[in-house]
């Protein structure tokens, strides 16, 4: 005998429609809750990212002010200590064999991916000859270096150098010339034992043609200051140039 299917009554269809609507309503609530959760996570991540970038920017500004302060208080004053250039000694002396240009190729580590490095960058500064093959310069110049070269005034020849020692606290570095020979004339400068608070010094630099230029400066303050980002203190000499 054939089996007959019983047709659902209108009441059954109504119950099924209600259950379907309730199911869609529950799914809609879940989707809305999921969307709100994702939006909350994105906002939180964005705020954390923004705070991290602002913190890094503040650190960069502090480091920039710190390095700039050290350049004025230490590097410029240290130049007077190292070069022994005062108004009493010999203001018309020549420094072609005692002051060199330091050329550095460096690669910094990526702050977000520490196992990777950033693009190669070049920078340059100055150094003072303290022995036939030794040159003293600043540590921030040779930091994260991959290649260091020195160049005399009005000379196209570049000599490769190695960083013997570097100290970030005092911002000093010692370079040794690798391929030095007798044809390279270098004249070491003497180190001063002390510097008077009222001494006059002479600042030396290279111009666009790699020729020596110099100007006078006066020592206005000598003090021992605490390092802002490290434990310890350092001698700070502030000068006023013309």
mmCIF file with all atom_site columns, C-alpha atoms in Angstrom, residues 31-219:
data_model
loop_
_atom_site.group_PDB
_atom_site.id
_atom_site.type_symbol
_atom_site.label_atom_id
_atom_site.label_alt_id
_atom_site.label_comp_id
_atom_site.label_asym_id
_atom_site.label_entity_id
_atom_site.label_seq_id
_atom_site.pdbx_PDB_ins_code
_atom_site.Cartn_x
_atom_site.Cartn_y
_atom_site.Cartn_z
_atom_site.occupancy
_atom_site.B_iso_or_equiv
_atom_site.pdbx_formal_charge
_atom_site.auth_seq_id
_atom_site.auth_comp_id
_atom_site.auth_asym_id
_atom_site.auth_atom_id
_atom_site.pdbx_PDB_model_num
ATOM 1   C CA . UNK A 1 31  ? 28.281  38.675 13.465 1.00 0.00 ? 31  UNK A CA 1
ATOM 2   C CA . UNK A 1 32  ? 27.703  42.055 15.112 1.00 0.00 ? 32  UNK A CA 1
ATOM 3   C CA . UNK A 1 33  ? 29.543  40.954 18.259 1.00 0.00 ? 33  UNK A CA 1
ATOM 4   C CA . UNK A 1 34  ? 32.408  39.598 16.149 1.00 0.00 ? 34  UNK A CA 1
ATOM 5   C CA . UNK A 1 35  ? 32.579  42.845 14.183 1.00 0.00 ? 35  UNK A CA 1
ATOM 6   C CA . UNK A 1 36  ? 32.603  44.921 17.362 1.00 0.00 ? 36  UNK A CA 1
ATOM 7   C CA . UNK A 1 37  ? 35.351  42.711 18.802 1.00 0.00 ? 37  UNK A CA 1
ATOM 8   C CA . UNK A 1 38  ? 37.466  43.064 15.653 1.00 0.00 ? 38  UNK A CA 1
ATOM 9   C CA . UNK A 1 39  ? 36.937  46.834 15.646 1.00 0.00 ? 39  UNK A CA 1
ATOM 10  C CA . UNK A 1 40  ? 37.933  46.987 19.317 1.00 0.00 ? 40  UNK A CA 1
ATOM 11  C CA . UNK A 1 41  ? 41.078  44.970 18.611 1.00 0.00 ? 41  UNK A CA 1
ATOM 12  C CA . UNK A 1 42  ? 41.965  47.212 15.675 1.00 0.00 ? 42  UNK A CA 1
ATOM 13  C CA . UNK A 1 43  ? 41.461  50.349 17.753 1.00 0.00 ? 43  UNK A CA 1
ATOM 14  C CA . UNK A 1 44  ? 43.533  48.912 20.594 1.00 0.00 ? 44  UNK A CA 1
ATOM 15  C CA . UNK A 1 45  ? 46.283  47.813 18.198 1.00 0.00 ? 45  UNK A CA 1
ATOM 16  C CA . UNK A 1 46  ? 46.236  51.216 16.521 1.00 0.00 ? 46  UNK A CA 1
ATOM 17  C CA . UNK A 1 47  ? 46.534  53.011 19.858 1.00 0.00 ? 47  UNK A CA 1
ATOM 18  C CA . UNK A 1 48  ? 49.387  50.727 20.939 1.00 0.00 ? 48  UNK A CA 1
ATOM 19  C CA . UNK A 1 49  ? 51.108  51.271 17.597 1.00 0.00 ? 49  UNK A CA 1
ATOM 20  C CA . UNK A 1 50  ? 50.651  55.033 17.870 1.00 0.00 ? 50  UNK A CA 1
ATOM 21  C CA . UNK A 1 51  ? 51.930  55.069 21.454 1.00 0.00 ? 51  UNK A CA 1
ATOM 22  C CA . UNK A 1 52  ? 54.930  52.968 20.389 1.00 0.00 ? 52  UNK A CA 1
ATOM 23  C CA . UNK A 1 53  ? 55.727  55.343 17.527 1.00 0.00 ? 53  UNK A CA 1
ATOM 24  C CA . UNK A 1 54  ? 55.319  58.373 19.792 1.00 0.00 ? 54  UNK A CA 1
ATOM 25  C CA . UNK A 1 55  ? 57.620  56.749 22.364 1.00 0.00 ? 55  UNK A CA 1
ATOM 26  C CA . UNK A 1 56  ? 60.225  56.030 19.676 1.00 0.00 ? 56  UNK A CA 1
ATOM 27  C CA . UNK A 1 57  ? 59.939  59.596 18.412 1.00 0.00 ? 57  UNK A CA 1
ATOM 28  C CA . UNK A 1 58  ? 60.504  60.951 21.927 1.00 0.00 ? 58  UNK A CA 1
ATOM 29  C CA . UNK A 1 59  ? 63.523  58.674 22.362 1.00 0.00 ? 59  UNK A CA 1
ATOM 30  C CA . UNK A 1 60  ? 64.913  59.815 19.013 1.00 0.00 ? 60  UNK A CA 1
ATOM 31  C CA . UNK A 1 61  ? 64.478  63.466 19.990 1.00 0.00 ? 61  UNK A CA 1
ATOM 32  C CA . UNK A 1 62  ? 66.165  62.843 23.345 1.00 0.00 ? 62  UNK A CA 1
ATOM 33  C CA . UNK A 1 63  ? 69.060  61.036 21.664 1.00 0.00 ? 63  UNK A CA 1
ATOM 34  C CA . UNK A 1 64  ? 69.324  63.844 19.119 1.00 0.00 ? 64  UNK A CA 1
ATOM 35  C CA . UNK A 1 65  ? 69.446  66.483 21.857 1.00 0.00 ? 65  UNK A CA 1
ATOM 36  C CA . UNK A 1 66  ? 71.881  64.324 23.807 1.00 0.00 ? 66  UNK A CA 1
ATOM 37  C CA . UNK A 1 67  ? 74.230  63.884 20.833 1.00 0.00 ? 67  UNK A CA 1
ATOM 38  C CA . UNK A 1 68  ? 73.953  67.564 19.890 1.00 0.00 ? 68  UNK A CA 1
ATOM 39  C CA . UNK A 1 69  ? 74.740  68.575 23.464 1.00 0.00 ? 69  UNK A CA 1
ATOM 40  C CA . UNK A 1 70  ? 77.711  66.271 23.562 1.00 0.00 ? 70  UNK A CA 1
ATOM 41  C CA . UNK A 1 71  ? 78.969  67.627 20.259 1.00 0.00 ? 71  UNK A CA 1
ATOM 42  C CA . UNK A 1 72  ? 78.921  71.136 21.669 1.00 0.00 ? 72  UNK A CA 1
ATOM 43  C CA . UNK A 1 73  ? 80.096  70.280 25.171 1.00 0.00 ? 73  UNK A CA 1
ATOM 44  C CA . UNK A 1 74  ? 82.539  67.457 24.449 1.00 0.00 ? 74  UNK A CA 1
ATOM 45  C CA . UNK A 1 75  ? 83.556  67.215 20.816 1.00 0.00 ? 75  UNK A CA 1
ATOM 46  C CA . UNK A 1 76  ? 84.186  70.909 20.290 1.00 0.00 ? 76  UNK A CA 1
ATOM 47  C CA . UNK A 1 77  ? 85.945  71.294 23.618 1.00 0.00 ? 77  UNK A CA 1
ATOM 48  C CA . UNK A 1 78  ? 87.833  68.053 23.093 1.00 0.00 ? 78  UNK A CA 1
ATOM 49  C CA . UNK A 1 79  ? 89.099  69.427 19.795 1.00 0.00 ? 79  UNK A CA 1
ATOM 50  C CA . UNK A 1 80  ? 90.854  72.157 21.742 1.00 0.00 ? 80  UNK A CA 1
ATOM 51  C CA . UNK A 1 81  ? 92.315  69.577 24.128 1.00 0.00 ? 81  UNK A CA 1
ATOM 52  C CA . UNK A 1 82  ? 93.561  67.328 21.357 1.00 0.00 ? 82  UNK A CA 1
ATOM 53  C CA . UNK A 1 83  ? 94.745  69.847 18.813 1.00 0.00 ? 83  UNK A CA 1
ATOM 54  C CA . UNK A 1 84  ? 96.542  72.024 21.347 1.00 0.00 ? 84  UNK A CA 1
ATOM 55  C CA . UNK A 1 85  ? 95.551  75.082 19.374 1.00 0.00 ? 85  UNK A CA 1
ATOM 56  C CA . UNK A 1 86  ? 95.488  78.208 21.466 1.00 0.00 ? 86  UNK A CA 1
ATOM 57  C CA . UNK A 1 87  ? 96.096  81.831 20.714 1.00 0.00 ? 87  UNK A CA 1
ATOM 58  C CA . UNK A 1 88  ? 99.338  81.643 22.671 1.00 0.00 ? 88  UNK A CA 1
ATOM 59  C CA . UNK A 1 89  ? 100.796 78.680 20.754 1.00 0.00 ? 89  UNK A CA 1
ATOM 60  C CA . UNK A 1 90  ? 100.703 79.294 16.981 1.00 0.00 ? 90  UNK A CA 1
ATOM 61  C CA . UNK A 1 91  ? 97.482  80.590 15.421 1.00 0.00 ? 91  UNK A CA 1
ATOM 62  C CA . UNK A 1 92  ? 98.882  80.361 11.874 1.00 0.00 ? 92  UNK A CA 1
ATOM 63  C CA . UNK A 1 93  ? 99.957  76.717 12.129 1.00 0.00 ? 93  UNK A CA 1
ATOM 64  C CA . UNK A 1 94  ? 99.138  74.281 9.334  1.00 0.00 ? 94  UNK A CA 1
ATOM 65  C CA . UNK A 1 95  ? 97.069  71.171 10.076 1.00 0.00 ? 95  UNK A CA 1
ATOM 66  C CA . UNK A 1 96  ? 97.120  69.371 6.726  1.00 0.00 ? 96  UNK A CA 1
ATOM 67  C CA . UNK A 1 97  ? 98.972  66.380 8.188  1.00 0.00 ? 97  UNK A CA 1
ATOM 68  C CA . UNK A 1 98  ? 97.205  66.320 11.555 1.00 0.00 ? 98  UNK A CA 1
ATOM 69  C CA . UNK A 1 99  ? 93.475  66.608 10.787 1.00 0.00 ? 99  UNK A CA 1
ATOM 70  C CA . UNK A 1 100 ? 91.795  64.069 8.481  1.00 0.00 ? 100 UNK A CA 1
ATOM 71  C CA . UNK A 1 101 ? 88.324  63.458 7.158  1.00 0.00 ? 101 UNK A CA 1
ATOM 72  C CA . UNK A 1 102 ? 86.670  60.222 8.315  1.00 0.00 ? 102 UNK A CA 1
ATOM 73  C CA . UNK A 1 103 ? 84.341  58.539 5.790  1.00 0.00 ? 103 UNK A CA 1
ATOM 74  C CA . UNK A 1 104 ? 82.010  55.881 7.210  1.00 0.00 ? 104 UNK A CA 1
ATOM 75  C CA . UNK A 1 105 ? 79.627  53.409 5.588  1.00 0.00 ? 105 UNK A CA 1
ATOM 76  C CA . UNK A 1 106 ? 77.170  52.047 8.170  1.00 0.00 ? 106 UNK A CA 1
ATOM 77  C CA . UNK A 1 107 ? 74.163  49.750 8.465  1.00 0.00 ? 107 UNK A CA 1
ATOM 78  C CA . UNK A 1 108 ? 71.844  50.108 11.448 1.00 0.00 ? 108 UNK A CA 1
ATOM 79  C CA . UNK A 1 109 ? 69.710  47.300 12.842 1.00 0.00 ? 109 UNK A CA 1
ATOM 80  C CA . UNK A 1 110 ? 65.971  47.469 12.211 1.00 0.00 ? 110 UNK A CA 1
ATOM 81  C CA . UNK A 1 111 ? 64.128  48.400 15.425 1.00 0.00 ? 111 UNK A CA 1
ATOM 82  C CA . UNK A 1 112 ? 61.081  46.256 14.518 1.00 0.00 ? 112 UNK A CA 1
ATOM 83  C CA . UNK A 1 113 ? 63.051  43.348 12.964 1.00 0.00 ? 113 UNK A CA 1
ATOM 84  C CA . UNK A 1 114 ? 66.278  43.196 15.009 1.00 0.00 ? 114 UNK A CA 1
ATOM 85  C CA . UNK A 1 115 ? 67.637  40.279 12.973 1.00 0.00 ? 115 UNK A CA 1
ATOM 86  C CA . UNK A 1 116 ? 67.632  42.481 9.853  1.00 0.00 ? 116 UNK A CA 1
ATOM 87  C CA . UNK A 1 117 ? 69.547  45.631 8.930  1.00 0.00 ? 117 UNK A CA 1
ATOM 88  C CA . UNK A 1 118 ? 68.451  48.833 7.257  1.00 0.00 ? 118 UNK A CA 1
ATOM 89  C CA . UNK A 1 119 ? 69.823  50.215 4.014  1.00 0.00 ? 119 UNK A CA 1
ATOM 90  C CA . UNK A 1 120 ? 73.481  51.202 3.861  1.00 0.00 ? 120 UNK A CA 1
ATOM 91  C CA . UNK A 1 121 ? 74.140  54.857 4.645  1.00 0.00 ? 121 UNK A CA 1
ATOM 92  C CA . UNK A 1 122 ? 77.208  57.062 4.376  1.00 0.00 ? 122 UNK A CA 1
ATOM 93  C CA . UNK A 1 123 ? 78.340  59.811 6.722  1.00 0.00 ? 123 UNK A CA 1
ATOM 94  C CA . UNK A 1 124 ? 81.519  61.747 7.350  1.00 0.00 ? 124 UNK A CA 1
ATOM 95  C CA . UNK A 1 125 ? 83.271  63.622 10.114 1.00 0.00 ? 125 UNK A CA 1
ATOM 96  C CA . UNK A 1 126 ? 86.747  64.520 11.340 1.00 0.00 ? 126 UNK A CA 1
ATOM 97  C CA . UNK A 1 127 ? 89.589  62.882 13.186 1.00 0.00 ? 127 UNK A CA 1
ATOM 98  C CA . UNK A 1 128 ? 92.843  63.957 14.814 1.00 0.00 ? 128 UNK A CA 1
ATOM 99  C CA . UNK A 1 129 ? 96.128  62.106 14.368 1.00 0.00 ? 129 UNK A CA 1
ATOM 100 C CA . UNK A 1 130 ? 97.558  61.158 17.781 1.00 0.00 ? 130 UNK A CA 1
ATOM 101 C CA . UNK A 1 131 ? 100.173 58.727 16.468 1.00 0.00 ? 131 UNK A CA 1
ATOM 102 C CA . UNK A 1 132 ? 101.552 57.771 13.061 1.00 0.00 ? 132 UNK A CA 1
ATOM 103 C CA . UNK A 1 133 ? 98.760  55.244 12.475 1.00 0.00 ? 133 UNK A CA 1
ATOM 104 C CA . UNK A 1 134 ? 96.221  56.159 15.186 1.00 0.00 ? 134 UNK A CA 1
ATOM 105 C CA . UNK A 1 135 ? 93.360  58.623 14.803 1.00 0.00 ? 135 UNK A CA 1
ATOM 106 C CA . UNK A 1 136 ? 90.868  59.701 17.435 1.00 0.00 ? 136 UNK A CA 1
ATOM 107 C CA . UNK A 1 137 ? 87.292  60.592 16.468 1.00 0.00 ? 137 UNK A CA 1
ATOM 108 C CA . UNK A 1 138 ? 83.727  60.370 17.861 1.00 0.00 ? 138 UNK A CA 1
ATOM 109 C CA . UNK A 1 139 ? 81.914  57.098 18.562 1.00 0.00 ? 139 UNK A CA 1
ATOM 110 C CA . UNK A 1 140 ? 78.585  58.139 17.029 1.00 0.00 ? 140 UNK A CA 1
ATOM 111 C CA . UNK A 1 141 ? 80.375  58.647 13.710 1.00 0.00 ? 141 UNK A CA 1
ATOM 112 C CA . UNK A 1 142 ? 81.612  55.040 13.440 1.00 0.00 ? 142 UNK A CA 1
ATOM 113 C CA . UNK A 1 143 ? 78.643  53.332 15.140 1.00 0.00 ? 143 UNK A CA 1
ATOM 114 C CA . UNK A 1 144 ? 77.370  50.236 13.262 1.00 0.00 ? 144 UNK A CA 1
ATOM 115 C CA . UNK A 1 145 ? 80.079  50.739 10.653 1.00 0.00 ? 145 UNK A CA 1
ATOM 116 C CA . UNK A 1 146 ? 80.780  48.356 7.789  1.00 0.00 ? 146 UNK A CA 1
ATOM 117 C CA . UNK A 1 147 ? 83.615  50.391 6.243  1.00 0.00 ? 147 UNK A CA 1
ATOM 118 C CA . UNK A 1 148 ? 85.792  53.193 7.644  1.00 0.00 ? 148 UNK A CA 1
ATOM 119 C CA . UNK A 1 149 ? 88.163  55.286 5.531  1.00 0.00 ? 149 UNK A CA 1
ATOM 120 C CA . UNK A 1 150 ? 90.272  58.370 6.247  1.00 0.00 ? 150 UNK A CA 1
ATOM 121 C CA . UNK A 1 151 ? 91.274  61.065 3.789  1.00 0.00 ? 151 UNK A CA 1
ATOM 122 C CA . UNK A 1 152 ? 93.809  63.857 4.057  1.00 0.00 ? 152 UNK A CA 1
ATOM 123 C CA . UNK A 1 153 ? 93.082  67.400 3.010  1.00 0.00 ? 153 UNK A CA 1
ATOM 124 C CA . UNK A 1 154 ? 93.143  68.063 -0.753 1.00 0.00 ? 154 UNK A CA 1
ATOM 125 C CA . UNK A 1 155 ? 93.851  64.407 -1.430 1.00 0.00 ? 155 UNK A CA 1
ATOM 126 C CA . UNK A 1 156 ? 91.737  61.954 -3.382 1.00 0.00 ? 156 UNK A CA 1
ATOM 127 C CA . UNK A 1 157 ? 93.374  58.940 -1.793 1.00 0.00 ? 157 UNK A CA 1
ATOM 128 C CA . UNK A 1 158 ? 91.299  57.113 0.802  1.00 0.00 ? 158 UNK A CA 1
ATOM 129 C CA . UNK A 1 159 ? 92.984  54.945 3.423  1.00 0.00 ? 159 UNK A CA 1
ATOM 130 C CA . UNK A 1 160 ? 91.090  52.073 5.013  1.00 0.00 ? 160 UNK A CA 1
ATOM 131 C CA . UNK A 1 161 ? 90.971  52.117 8.801  1.00 0.00 ? 161 UNK A CA 1
ATOM 132 C CA . UNK A 1 162 ? 89.809  49.756 11.539 1.00 0.00 ? 162 UNK A CA 1
ATOM 133 C CA . UNK A 1 163 ? 88.026  50.710 14.762 1.00 0.00 ? 163 UNK A CA 1
ATOM 134 C CA . UNK A 1 164 ? 90.342  49.680 17.586 1.00 0.00 ? 164 UNK A CA 1
ATOM 135 C CA . UNK A 1 165 ? 88.170  50.907 20.468 1.00 0.00 ? 165 UNK A CA 1
ATOM 136 C CA . UNK A 1 166 ? 84.884  52.780 20.812 1.00 0.00 ? 166 UNK A CA 1
ATOM 137 C CA . UNK A 1 167 ? 83.058  54.077 23.888 1.00 0.00 ? 167 UNK A CA 1
ATOM 138 C CA . UNK A 1 168 ? 79.486  55.342 23.560 1.00 0.00 ? 168 UNK A CA 1
ATOM 139 C CA . UNK A 1 169 ? 79.495  56.915 27.038 1.00 0.00 ? 169 UNK A CA 1
ATOM 140 C CA . UNK A 1 170 ? 82.351  59.328 26.283 1.00 0.00 ? 170 UNK A CA 1
ATOM 141 C CA . UNK A 1 171 ? 81.591  59.432 22.532 1.00 0.00 ? 171 UNK A CA 1
ATOM 142 C CA . UNK A 1 172 ? 85.187  58.611 21.601 1.00 0.00 ? 172 UNK A CA 1
ATOM 143 C CA . UNK A 1 173 ? 86.627  56.112 19.139 1.00 0.00 ? 173 UNK A CA 1
ATOM 144 C CA . UNK A 1 174 ? 90.178  55.153 18.194 1.00 0.00 ? 174 UNK A CA 1
ATOM 145 C CA . UNK A 1 175 ? 90.969  54.254 14.580 1.00 0.00 ? 175 UNK A CA 1
ATOM 146 C CA . UNK A 1 176 ? 94.025  52.483 13.193 1.00 0.00 ? 176 UNK A CA 1
ATOM 147 C CA . UNK A 1 177 ? 95.053  52.994 9.565  1.00 0.00 ? 177 UNK A CA 1
ATOM 148 C CA . UNK A 1 178 ? 95.478  49.600 7.902  1.00 0.00 ? 178 UNK A CA 1
ATOM 149 C CA . UNK A 1 179 ? 97.282  50.341 4.638  1.00 0.00 ? 179 UNK A CA 1
ATOM 150 C CA . UNK A 1 180 ? 99.694  53.043 5.803  1.00 0.00 ? 180 UNK A CA 1
ATOM 151 C CA . UNK A 1 181 ? 103.111 53.455 4.171  1.00 0.00 ? 181 UNK A CA 1
ATOM 152 C CA . UNK A 1 182 ? 106.017 55.899 4.111  1.00 0.00 ? 182 UNK A CA 1
ATOM 153 C CA . UNK A 1 183 ? 104.437 58.002 1.359  1.00 0.00 ? 183 UNK A CA 1
ATOM 154 C CA . UNK A 1 184 ? 101.664 59.108 3.725  1.00 0.00 ? 184 UNK A CA 1
ATOM 155 C CA . UNK A 1 185 ? 102.759 62.111 5.762  1.00 0.00 ? 185 UNK A CA 1
ATOM 156 C CA . UNK A 1 186 ? 100.986 62.286 9.101  1.00 0.00 ? 186 UNK A CA 1
ATOM 157 C CA . UNK A 1 187 ? 101.983 64.545 11.960 1.00 0.00 ? 187 UNK A CA 1
ATOM 158 C CA . UNK A 1 188 ? 100.607 63.588 15.400 1.00 0.00 ? 188 UNK A CA 1
ATOM 159 C CA . UNK A 1 189 ? 99.225  66.250 17.719 1.00 0.00 ? 189 UNK A CA 1
ATOM 160 C CA . UNK A 1 190 ? 100.184 66.451 21.369 1.00 0.00 ? 190 UNK A CA 1
ATOM 161 C CA . UNK A 1 191 ? 97.617  65.988 24.109 1.00 0.00 ? 191 UNK A CA 1
ATOM 162 C CA . UNK A 1 192 ? 97.175  68.792 26.606 1.00 0.00 ? 192 UNK A CA 1
ATOM 163 C CA . UNK A 1 193 ? 97.348  68.046 30.314 1.00 0.00 ? 193 UNK A CA 1
ATOM 164 C CA . UNK A 1 194 ? 94.867  70.813 31.135 1.00 0.00 ? 194 UNK A CA 1
ATOM 165 C CA . UNK A 1 195 ? 92.910  73.639 29.528 1.00 0.00 ? 195 UNK A CA 1
ATOM 166 C CA . UNK A 1 196 ? 92.299  77.012 31.140 1.00 0.00 ? 196 UNK A CA 1
ATOM 167 C CA . UNK A 1 197 ? 88.744  78.261 31.530 1.00 0.00 ? 197 UNK A CA 1
ATOM 168 C CA . UNK A 1 198 ? 89.652  81.434 29.634 1.00 0.00 ? 198 UNK A CA 1
ATOM 169 C CA . UNK A 1 199 ? 91.659  79.799 26.854 1.00 0.00 ? 199 UNK A CA 1
ATOM 170 C CA . UNK A 1 200 ? 91.186  80.635 23.195 1.00 0.00 ? 200 UNK A CA 1
ATOM 171 C CA . UNK A 1 201 ? 91.158  77.748 20.765 1.00 0.00 ? 201 UNK A CA 1
ATOM 172 C CA . UNK A 1 202 ? 90.960  77.323 17.013 1.00 0.00 ? 202 UNK A CA 1
ATOM 173 C CA . UNK A 1 203 ? 88.389  75.084 15.298 1.00 0.00 ? 203 UNK A CA 1
ATOM 174 C CA . UNK A 1 204 ? 89.464  73.279 12.131 1.00 0.00 ? 204 UNK A CA 1
ATOM 175 C CA . UNK A 1 205 ? 87.317  71.853 9.328  1.00 0.00 ? 205 UNK A CA 1
ATOM 176 C CA . UNK A 1 206 ? 87.392  71.023 5.598  1.00 0.00 ? 206 UNK A CA 1
ATOM 177 C CA . UNK A 1 207 ? 85.574  73.172 3.030  1.00 0.00 ? 207 UNK A CA 1
ATOM 178 C CA . UNK A 1 208 ? 83.889  72.043 -0.212 1.00 0.00 ? 208 UNK A CA 1
ATOM 179 C CA . UNK A 1 209 ? 87.275  71.766 -1.957 1.00 0.00 ? 209 UNK A CA 1
ATOM 180 C CA . UNK A 1 210 ? 88.752  69.669 0.909  1.00 0.00 ? 210 UNK A CA 1
ATOM 181 C CA . UNK A 1 211 ? 90.946  72.573 1.953  1.00 0.00 ? 211 UNK A CA 1
ATOM 182 C CA . UNK A 1 212 ? 91.575  73.415 5.607  1.00 0.00 ? 212 UNK A CA 1
ATOM 183 C CA . UNK A 1 213 ? 89.502  76.196 7.141  1.00 0.00 ? 213 UNK A CA 1
ATOM 184 C CA . UNK A 1 214 ? 89.802  77.371 10.717 1.00 0.00 ? 214 UNK A CA 1
ATOM 185 C CA . UNK A 1 215 ? 88.099  79.824 13.025 1.00 0.00 ? 215 UNK A CA 1
ATOM 186 C CA . UNK A 1 216 ? 88.657  81.055 16.564 1.00 0.00 ? 216 UNK A CA 1
ATOM 187 C CA . UNK A 1 217 ? 86.612  80.174 19.627 1.00 0.00 ? 217 UNK A CA 1
ATOM 188 C CA . UNK A 1 218 ? 86.703  80.878 23.358 1.00 0.00 ? 218 UNK A CA 1
ATOM 189 C CA . UNK A 1 219 ? 86.153  78.461 26.228 1.00 0.00 ? 219 UNK A CA 1
#
